[in-house]
PDB file of C-alpha atoms in Angstrom:
ATOM      1  CA  UNK A   1      15.296 -10.457  -9.089  1.00 82.00           C
ATOM      2  CA  UNK A   2      13.385 -13.410  -7.662  1.00 92.00           C
ATOM      3  CA  UNK A   3       9.703 -14.332  -8.212  1.00 94.00           C
ATOM      4  CA  UNK A   4       8.976 -13.907  -4.492  1.00 94.00           C
ATOM      5  CA  UNK A   5      10.614 -10.462  -4.225  1.00 97.00           C
ATOM      6  CA  UNK A   6       8.134  -7.948  -2.842  1.00 97.00           C
ATOM      7  CA  UNK A   7       6.984  -4.939  -4.831  1.00 98.00           C
ATOM      8  CA  UNK A   8       5.260  -1.998  -3.143  1.00 98.00           C
ATOM      9  CA  UNK A   9       3.157   0.089  -5.519  1.00 98.00           C
ATOM     10  CA  UNK A  10       2.764   3.730  -4.504  1.00 96.00           C
ATOM     11  CA  UNK A  11       1.179   6.777  -6.107  1.00 95.00           C
ATOM     12  CA  UNK A  12       2.880   9.876  -7.490  1.00 95.00           C
ATOM     13  CA  UNK A  13       0.508  12.852  -7.749  1.00 92.00           C
ATOM     14  CA  UNK A  14       2.915  15.699  -8.523  1.00 93.00           C
ATOM     15  CA  UNK A  15       5.512  16.194 -11.232  1.00 92.00           C
ATOM     16  CA  UNK A  16       8.046  17.423  -8.682  1.00 94.00           C
ATOM     17  CA  UNK A  17       7.700  14.124  -6.786  1.00 95.00           C
ATOM     18  CA  UNK A  18       8.493  12.205  -9.957  1.00 96.00           C
ATOM     19  CA  UNK A  19      11.580  14.415 -10.307  1.00 96.00           C
ATOM     20  CA  UNK A  20      12.657  13.491  -6.755  1.00 97.00           C
ATOM     21  CA  UNK A  21      12.312   9.806  -7.619  1.00 97.00           C
ATOM     22  CA  UNK A  22      13.943  10.038 -11.044  1.00 97.00           C
ATOM     23  CA  UNK A  23      16.683  12.623 -10.467  1.00 97.00           C
ATOM     24  CA  UNK A  24      17.354  12.429  -6.722  1.00 97.00           C
ATOM     25  CA  UNK A  25      16.414   8.775  -6.159  1.00 98.00           C
ATOM     26  CA  UNK A  26      14.020   8.937  -3.229  1.00 98.00           C
ATOM     27  CA  UNK A  27      10.326   8.619  -2.465  1.00 98.00           C
ATOM     28  CA  UNK A  28       8.390   9.454   0.691  1.00 97.00           C
ATOM     29  CA  UNK A  29       5.664   7.485   2.475  1.00 97.00           C
ATOM     30  CA  UNK A  30       3.750   8.678   5.581  1.00 96.00           C
ATOM     31  CA  UNK A  31       4.750   6.504   8.519  1.00 95.00           C
ATOM     32  CA  UNK A  32       1.091   6.316   9.557  1.00 91.00           C
ATOM     33  CA  UNK A  33       0.321   4.574   6.271  1.00 91.00           C
ATOM     34  CA  UNK A  34       2.919   1.868   6.971  1.00 91.00           C
ATOM     35  CA  UNK A  35       3.002   1.576  10.788  1.00 88.00           C
ATOM     36  CA  UNK A  36       4.730  -1.825  10.686  1.00 87.00           C
ATOM     37  CA  UNK A  37       7.462  -0.661   8.305  1.00 91.00           C
ATOM     38  CA  UNK A  38       8.212  -0.798   4.591  1.00 95.00           C
ATOM     39  CA  UNK A  39       9.246  -4.266   3.477  1.00 94.00           C
ATOM     40  CA  UNK A  40       9.832  -4.418  -0.252  1.00 97.00           C
ATOM     41  CA  UNK A  41      12.732  -5.098  -2.572  1.00 98.00           C
ATOM     42  CA  UNK A  42      11.208  -2.872  -5.280  1.00 98.00           C
ATOM     43  CA  UNK A  43       8.927   0.150  -5.445  1.00 98.00           C
ATOM     44  CA  UNK A  44       6.654   0.824  -8.400  1.00 98.00           C
ATOM     45  CA  UNK A  45       4.825   4.042  -9.181  1.00 97.00           C
ATOM     46  CA  UNK A  46       1.288   4.710 -10.336  1.00 96.00           C
ATOM     47  CA  UNK A  47       0.991   8.120 -11.996  1.00 94.00           C
ATOM     48  CA  UNK A  48      -2.100  10.242 -11.383  1.00 87.00           C
ATOM     49  CA  UNK A  49      -3.992  12.520 -13.739  1.00 78.00           C
ATOM     50  CA  UNK A  50      -1.274  15.198 -13.464  1.00 73.00           C
ATOM     51  CA  UNK A  51       0.772  13.252 -16.022  1.00 83.00           C
ATOM     52  CA  UNK A  52      -1.563  13.493 -19.021  1.00 73.00           C
ATOM     53  CA  UNK A  53      -0.913  10.614 -21.448  1.00 70.00           C
ATOM     54  CA  UNK A  54       0.947   8.609 -18.786  1.00 75.00           C
ATOM     55  CA  UNK A  55      -1.731   8.945 -16.117  1.00 77.00           C
ATOM     56  CA  UNK A  56      -3.723   6.004 -14.846  1.00 85.00           C
ATOM     57  CA  UNK A  57      -0.965   3.430 -14.997  1.00 93.00           C
ATOM     58  CA  UNK A  58       2.088   1.994 -13.265  1.00 96.00           C
ATOM     59  CA  UNK A  59       4.815   3.365 -15.491  1.00 95.00           C
ATOM     60  CA  UNK A  60       8.060   3.150 -13.486  1.00 97.00           C
ATOM     61  CA  UNK A  61       9.739   0.992 -10.873  1.00 98.00           C
ATOM     62  CA  UNK A  62      13.035   1.009  -8.998  1.00 98.00           C
ATOM     63  CA  UNK A  63      14.997  -1.111  -6.566  1.00 98.00           C
ATOM     64  CA  UNK A  64      14.843  -0.097  -2.915  1.00 98.00           C
ATOM     65  CA  UNK A  65      18.298   0.933  -1.680  1.00 98.00           C
ATOM     66  CA  UNK A  66      17.665   2.119   1.870  1.00 97.00           C
ATOM     67  CA  UNK A  67      15.199   3.501   4.373  1.00 97.00           C
ATOM     68  CA  UNK A  68      15.156   6.215   7.022  1.00 97.00           C
ATOM     69  CA  UNK A  69      12.640   8.300   8.951  1.00 98.00           C
ATOM     70  CA  UNK A  70      12.402  12.067   8.613  1.00 97.00           C
ATOM     71  CA  UNK A  71       9.973  14.936   9.160  1.00 97.00           C
ATOM     72  CA  UNK A  72       8.302  16.194   6.019  1.00 97.00           C
ATOM     73  CA  UNK A  73       9.614  19.693   6.740  1.00 97.00           C
ATOM     74  CA  UNK A  74      13.167  18.339   6.517  1.00 97.00           C
ATOM     75  CA  UNK A  75      12.516  16.384   3.338  1.00 97.00           C
ATOM     76  CA  UNK A  76      10.818  19.356   1.677  1.00 97.00           C
ATOM     77  CA  UNK A  77      12.136  22.524   3.369  1.00 96.00           C
ATOM     78  CA  UNK A  78      10.608  24.707   0.658  1.00 95.00           C
ATOM     79  CA  UNK A  79       7.177  23.464   1.851  1.00 95.00           C
ATOM     80  CA  UNK A  80       7.765  24.067   5.565  1.00 93.00           C
ATOM     81  CA  UNK A  81       4.252  25.463   6.064  1.00 94.00           C
ATOM     82  CA  UNK A  82       2.468  22.455   4.561  1.00 95.00           C
ATOM     83  CA  UNK A  83      -0.265  20.992   6.875  1.00 94.00           C
ATOM     84  CA  UNK A  84       1.724  17.754   7.102  1.00 94.00           C
ATOM     85  CA  UNK A  85       5.072  19.461   7.747  1.00 96.00           C
ATOM     86  CA  UNK A  86       5.467  17.953  11.218  1.00 96.00           C
ATOM     87  CA  UNK A  87       4.451  14.417  10.216  1.00 96.00           C
ATOM     88  CA  UNK A  88       7.020  11.635  10.052  1.00 97.00           C
ATOM     89  CA  UNK A  89       7.695  10.017   6.681  1.00 97.00           C
ATOM     90  CA  UNK A  90       9.794   7.155   5.422  1.00 98.00           C
ATOM     91  CA  UNK A  91      12.435   8.390   3.009  1.00 98.00           C
ATOM     92  CA  UNK A  92      12.973   5.436   0.701  1.00 98.00           C
ATOM     93  CA  UNK A  93      16.238   5.520  -1.255  1.00 98.00           C
ATOM     94  CA  UNK A  94      15.855   4.271  -4.824  1.00 98.00           C
ATOM     95  CA  UNK A  95      17.997   2.931  -7.610  1.00 98.00           C
ATOM     96  CA  UNK A  96      17.557   4.126 -11.178  1.00 98.00           C
ATOM     97  CA  UNK A  97      13.964   4.434 -12.347  1.00 97.00           C
ATOM     98  CA  UNK A  98      13.112   1.794 -14.954  1.00 98.00           C
ATOM     99  CA  UNK A  99      10.179   2.148 -17.344  1.00 96.00           C
ATOM    100  CA  UNK A 100       7.584  -0.631 -17.101  1.00 96.00           C
ATOM    101  CA  UNK A 101       6.854  -1.790 -20.644  1.00 94.00           C
ATOM    102  CA  UNK A 102       4.002  -2.152 -21.204  1.00 94.00           C
ATOM    103  CA  UNK A 103       2.655  -0.136 -18.271  1.00 95.00           C
ATOM    104  CA  UNK A 104       0.138  -1.689 -15.877  1.00 97.00           C
ATOM    105  CA  UNK A 105      -3.177   0.023 -16.597  1.00 95.00           C
ATOM    106  CA  UNK A 106      -6.278   0.690 -14.530  1.00 93.00           C
ATOM    107  CA  UNK A 107      -9.186   0.398 -16.986  1.00 92.00           C
ATOM    108  CA  UNK A 108     -11.804   0.058 -14.237  1.00 89.00           C
ATOM    109  CA  UNK A 109     -10.528   3.251 -12.519  1.00 87.00           C
ATOM    110  CA  UNK A 110      -9.972   1.330  -9.279  1.00 85.00           C
ATOM    111  CA  UNK A 111      -8.922   3.668  -6.408  1.00 84.00           C
ATOM    112  CA  UNK A 112      -5.185   3.272  -5.810  1.00 86.00           C
ATOM    113  CA  UNK A 113      -3.271   3.908  -2.598  1.00 86.00           C
ATOM    114  CA  UNK A 114      -0.639   1.269  -1.786  1.00 94.00           C
ATOM    115  CA  UNK A 115      -0.511  -2.291  -3.089  1.00 96.00           C
ATOM    116  CA  UNK A 116       1.902  -5.030  -2.049  1.00 97.00           C
ATOM    117  CA  UNK A 117       2.527  -7.658  -4.689  1.00 98.00           C
ATOM    118  CA  UNK A 118       5.276 -10.033  -5.807  1.00 97.00           C
ATOM    119  CA  UNK A 119       7.783  -9.662  -8.611  1.00 98.00           C
ATOM    120  CA  UNK A 120       6.326 -12.523 -10.648  1.00 97.00           C
ATOM    121  CA  UNK A 121       2.856 -10.914 -10.593  1.00 98.00           C
ATOM    122  CA  UNK A 122       4.299  -7.478 -11.279  1.00 98.00           C
ATOM    123  CA  UNK A 123       6.294  -8.408 -14.387  1.00 97.00           C
ATOM    124  CA  UNK A 124       3.365 -10.270 -15.960  1.00 97.00           C
ATOM    125  CA  UNK A 125       0.606  -7.827 -14.978  1.00 98.00           C
ATOM    126  CA  UNK A 126      -1.228  -5.861 -17.647  1.00 97.00           C
ATOM    127  CA  UNK A 127      -3.937  -4.428 -15.369  1.00 97.00           C
ATOM    128  CA  UNK A 128      -4.045  -3.443 -11.683  1.00 96.00           C
ATOM    129  CA  UNK A 129      -6.233  -6.451 -10.852  1.00 95.00           C
ATOM    130  CA  UNK A 130      -3.425  -8.775 -11.985  1.00 97.00           C
ATOM    131  CA  UNK A 131      -1.364  -7.654  -8.969  1.00 97.00           C
ATOM    132  CA  UNK A 132      -3.824  -9.228  -6.521  1.00 95.00           C
ATOM    133  CA  UNK A 133      -3.833 -12.857  -5.443  1.00 94.00           C
ATOM    134  CA  UNK A 134      -7.163 -14.654  -5.025  1.00 92.00           C
ATOM    135  CA  UNK A 135      -6.823 -14.287  -1.255  1.00 94.00           C
ATOM    136  CA  UNK A 136      -6.001 -10.573  -1.576  1.00 95.00           C
ATOM    137  CA  UNK A 137      -9.234 -10.065  -3.527  1.00 92.00           C
ATOM    138  CA  UNK A 138     -11.188 -11.866  -0.818  1.00 92.00           C
ATOM    139  CA  UNK A 139      -9.631  -9.734   1.937  1.00 94.00           C
ATOM    140  CA  UNK A 140     -10.214  -6.624  -0.169  1.00 93.00           C
ATOM    141  CA  UNK A 141     -13.984  -7.180  -0.190  1.00 92.00           C
ATOM    142  CA  UNK A 142     -14.107  -7.419   3.611  1.00 95.00           C
ATOM    143  CA  UNK A 143     -11.764  -4.413   3.847  1.00 95.00           C
ATOM    144  CA  UNK A 144     -14.115  -2.201   1.821  1.00 93.00           C
ATOM    145  CA  UNK A 145     -17.195  -3.507   3.660  1.00 95.00           C
ATOM    146  CA  UNK A 146     -15.605  -2.378   6.949  1.00 96.00           C
ATOM    147  CA  UNK A 147     -14.657   1.003   5.491  1.00 94.00           C
ATOM    148  CA  UNK A 148     -18.281   1.475   4.394  1.00 94.00           C
ATOM    149  CA  UNK A 149     -19.174   1.149   8.091  1.00 94.00           C
ATOM    150  CA  UNK A 150     -16.680   3.850   9.073  1.00 93.00           C
ATOM    151  CA  UNK A 151     -13.934   1.479  10.254  1.00 95.00           C
ATOM    152  CA  UNK A 152     -10.375   1.870   8.970  1.00 91.00           C
ATOM    153  CA  UNK A 153      -8.669  -1.530   8.962  1.00 94.00           C
ATOM    154  CA  UNK A 154      -5.045  -2.031   8.025  1.00 93.00           C
ATOM    155  CA  UNK A 155      -4.697  -4.434   5.111  1.00 94.00           C
ATOM    156  CA  UNK A 156      -2.053  -7.152   5.227  1.00 95.00           C
ATOM    157  CA  UNK A 157      -1.137  -8.368   1.744  1.00 96.00           C
ATOM    158  CA  UNK A 158      -0.223 -11.922   0.789  1.00 96.00           C
ATOM    159  CA  UNK A 159       3.199 -10.643  -0.323  1.00 96.00           C
ATOM    160  CA  UNK A 160       3.890  -9.629   3.297  1.00 94.00           C
ATOM    161  CA  UNK A 161       3.580 -13.176   4.646  1.00 93.00           C
ATOM    162  CA  UNK A 162       7.292 -13.625   5.283  1.00 90.00           C
ATOM    163  CA  UNK A 163       7.125 -10.696   7.733  1.00 90.00           C
ATOM    164  CA  UNK A 164       3.623 -11.208   9.119  1.00 92.00           C
ATOM    165  CA  UNK A 165       2.038 -14.625   9.820  1.00 93.00           C
ATOM    166  CA  UNK A 166      -1.449 -13.077   9.593  1.00 95.00           C
ATOM    167  CA  UNK A 167      -1.038 -12.244   5.894  1.00 95.00           C
ATOM    168  CA  UNK A 168      -3.200 -11.932   3.960  1.00 96.00           C
ATOM    169  CA  UNK A 169      -5.637 -10.398   6.358  1.00 97.00           C
ATOM    170  CA  UNK A 170      -6.833  -7.352   8.255  1.00 97.00           C
ATOM    171  CA  UNK A 171      -5.755  -5.613  11.457  1.00 96.00           C
ATOM    172  CA  UNK A 172      -8.111  -3.246  13.285  1.00 96.00           C
ATOM    173  CA  UNK A 173      -6.722  -1.193  16.171  1.00 94.00           C
ATOM    174  CA  UNK A 174      -9.228  -1.054  19.039  1.00 96.00           C
ATOM    175  CA  UNK A 175      -9.362   0.586  22.453  1.00 95.00           C
ATOM    176  CA  UNK A 176      -8.607  -2.729  24.196  1.00 96.00           C
ATOM    177  CA  UNK A 177      -6.101  -4.099  21.711  1.00 94.00           C
ATOM    178  CA  UNK A 178      -6.177  -5.170  18.094  1.00 95.00           C
ATOM    179  CA  UNK A 179      -8.584  -7.383  16.183  1.00 97.00           C
ATOM    180  CA  UNK A 180      -7.049  -9.655  13.564  1.00 97.00           C
ATOM    181  CA  UNK A 181      -8.666 -11.528  10.705  1.00 97.00           C
ATOM    182  CA  UNK A 182      -6.739 -13.758   8.321  1.00 97.00           C
ATOM    183  CA  UNK A 183      -7.275 -16.198   5.477  1.00 95.00           C
ATOM    184  CA  UNK A 184      -4.749 -18.426   7.310  1.00 93.00           C
ATOM    185  CA  UNK A 185      -5.479 -20.481  10.425  1.00 93.00           C
ATOM    186  CA  UNK A 186      -3.446 -18.396  12.855  1.00 93.00           C
ATOM    187  CA  UNK A 187      -4.059 -18.331  16.589  1.00 90.00           C
ATOM    188  CA  UNK A 188      -6.066 -15.341  17.760  1.00 90.00           C
ATOM    189  CA  UNK A 189      -7.313 -14.326  14.297  1.00 96.00           C
ATOM    190  CA  UNK A 190     -10.820 -14.598  12.902  1.00 96.00           C
ATOM    191  CA  UNK A 191     -10.649 -17.004   9.976  1.00 95.00           C
ATOM    192  CA  UNK A 192     -11.734 -15.620   6.616  1.00 94.00           C
ATOM    193  CA  UNK A 193     -12.308 -18.263   3.948  1.00 86.00           C
ATOM    194  CA  UNK A 194     -14.799 -19.178   1.254  1.00 76.00           C
ATOM    195  CA  UNK A 195     -16.398 -21.844   3.465  1.00 82.00           C
ATOM    196  CA  UNK A 196     -18.170 -19.002   5.279  1.00 84.00           C
ATOM    197  CA  UNK A 197     -20.397 -16.296   3.847  1.00 89.00           C
ATOM    198  CA  UNK A 198     -18.845 -12.853   3.729  1.00 91.00           C
ATOM    199  CA  UNK A 199     -21.720 -11.422   5.788  1.00 93.00           C
ATOM    200  CA  UNK A 200     -21.008 -13.970   8.535  1.00 94.00           C
ATOM    201  CA  UNK A 201     -17.299 -13.083   8.576  1.00 95.00           C
ATOM    202  CA  UNK A 202     -18.079  -9.367   8.600  1.00 96.00           C
ATOM    203  CA  UNK A 203     -20.479  -9.839  11.522  1.00 96.00           C
ATOM    204  CA  UNK A 204     -17.881 -11.852  13.469  1.00 96.00           C
ATOM    205  CA  UNK A 205     -15.319  -9.073  12.958  1.00 97.00           C
ATOM    206  CA  UNK A 206     -17.788  -6.361  14.000  1.00 97.00           C
ATOM    207  CA  UNK A 207     -18.721  -8.283  17.167  1.00 97.00           C
ATOM    208  CA  UNK A 208     -15.034  -8.709  18.045  1.00 97.00           C
ATOM    209  CA  UNK A 209     -14.417  -4.999  17.461  1.00 97.00           C
ATOM    210  CA  UNK A 210     -17.332  -4.108  19.754  1.00 97.00           C
ATOM    211  CA  UNK A 211     -16.081  -6.435  22.522  1.00 97.00           C
ATOM    212  CA  UNK A 212     -12.624  -4.844  22.165  1.00 97.00           C
ATOM    213  CA  UNK A 213     -13.884  -1.357  22.994  1.00 96.00           C
ATOM    214  CA  UNK A 214     -14.497  -0.152  19.453  1.00 96.00           C
ATOM    215  CA  UNK A 215     -12.003   1.014  16.837  1.00 94.00           C
ATOM    216  CA  UNK A 216      -9.324   3.589  17.536  1.00 90.00           C
ATOM    217  CA  UNK A 217      -9.779   6.635  15.327  1.00 77.00           C
ATOM    218  CA  UNK A 218      -6.639   7.274  13.317  1.00 66.00           C
ATOM    219  CA  UNK A 219      -5.742  10.341  11.325  1.00 65.00           C
ATOM    220  CA  UNK A 220      -4.281   9.054   8.066  1.00 64.00           C
ATOM    221  CA  UNK A 221      -2.476  11.920   6.297  1.00 66.00           C
ATOM    222  CA  UNK A 222      -2.625  12.135   2.520  1.00 66.00           C
ATOM    223  CA  UNK A 223       0.582  11.532   0.603  1.00 69.00           C
ATOM    224  CA  UNK A 224       1.099  15.246   0.243  1.00 73.00           C
TER     225      UNK A 224
END
């Protein structure tokens, strides 16, 4: 375990999915949610309201042991008629589940999907907000402002920087290519930093999206 090791936090909504992770050592992620791949040394799991006293917190984590692509219908043959049966998922092989003590809680009830963080932040975190860097928080505000306007950007976390020079930042798929925004000075990306007002950055991104033919509409399947 190294401080810079990457940790991907995912959500478990069903007790049977926790059993797959704990007893069979695998977890599934829709490929559409991670179009550039899954790059993490560890996976951690936020439990939803289905888990009673353990809900609302990151309770377990495990080392990633391998990765492959599979149709949902092959991963869960007993659910062959599920609406997402023909979607492609990553099947992430896991080591033994380890309990996170104390768990990482979510007192502000922040919506959780996937979060990339680093091992040093993960082991010291007491609340979800502790997993974010200052730059991640800044990107997050622009991310939600775009979503409020009906645009679905892809978030690039600071922990992904070794694999993506635009991290932390945003990627928006458009009809004429992609629009990139980053807190780093990277060629081709709109610069997001505190020297500029958020409204000015948002407007620059929207103008670039418009000149790029508008955003591509993606169907993002739930983790079902």
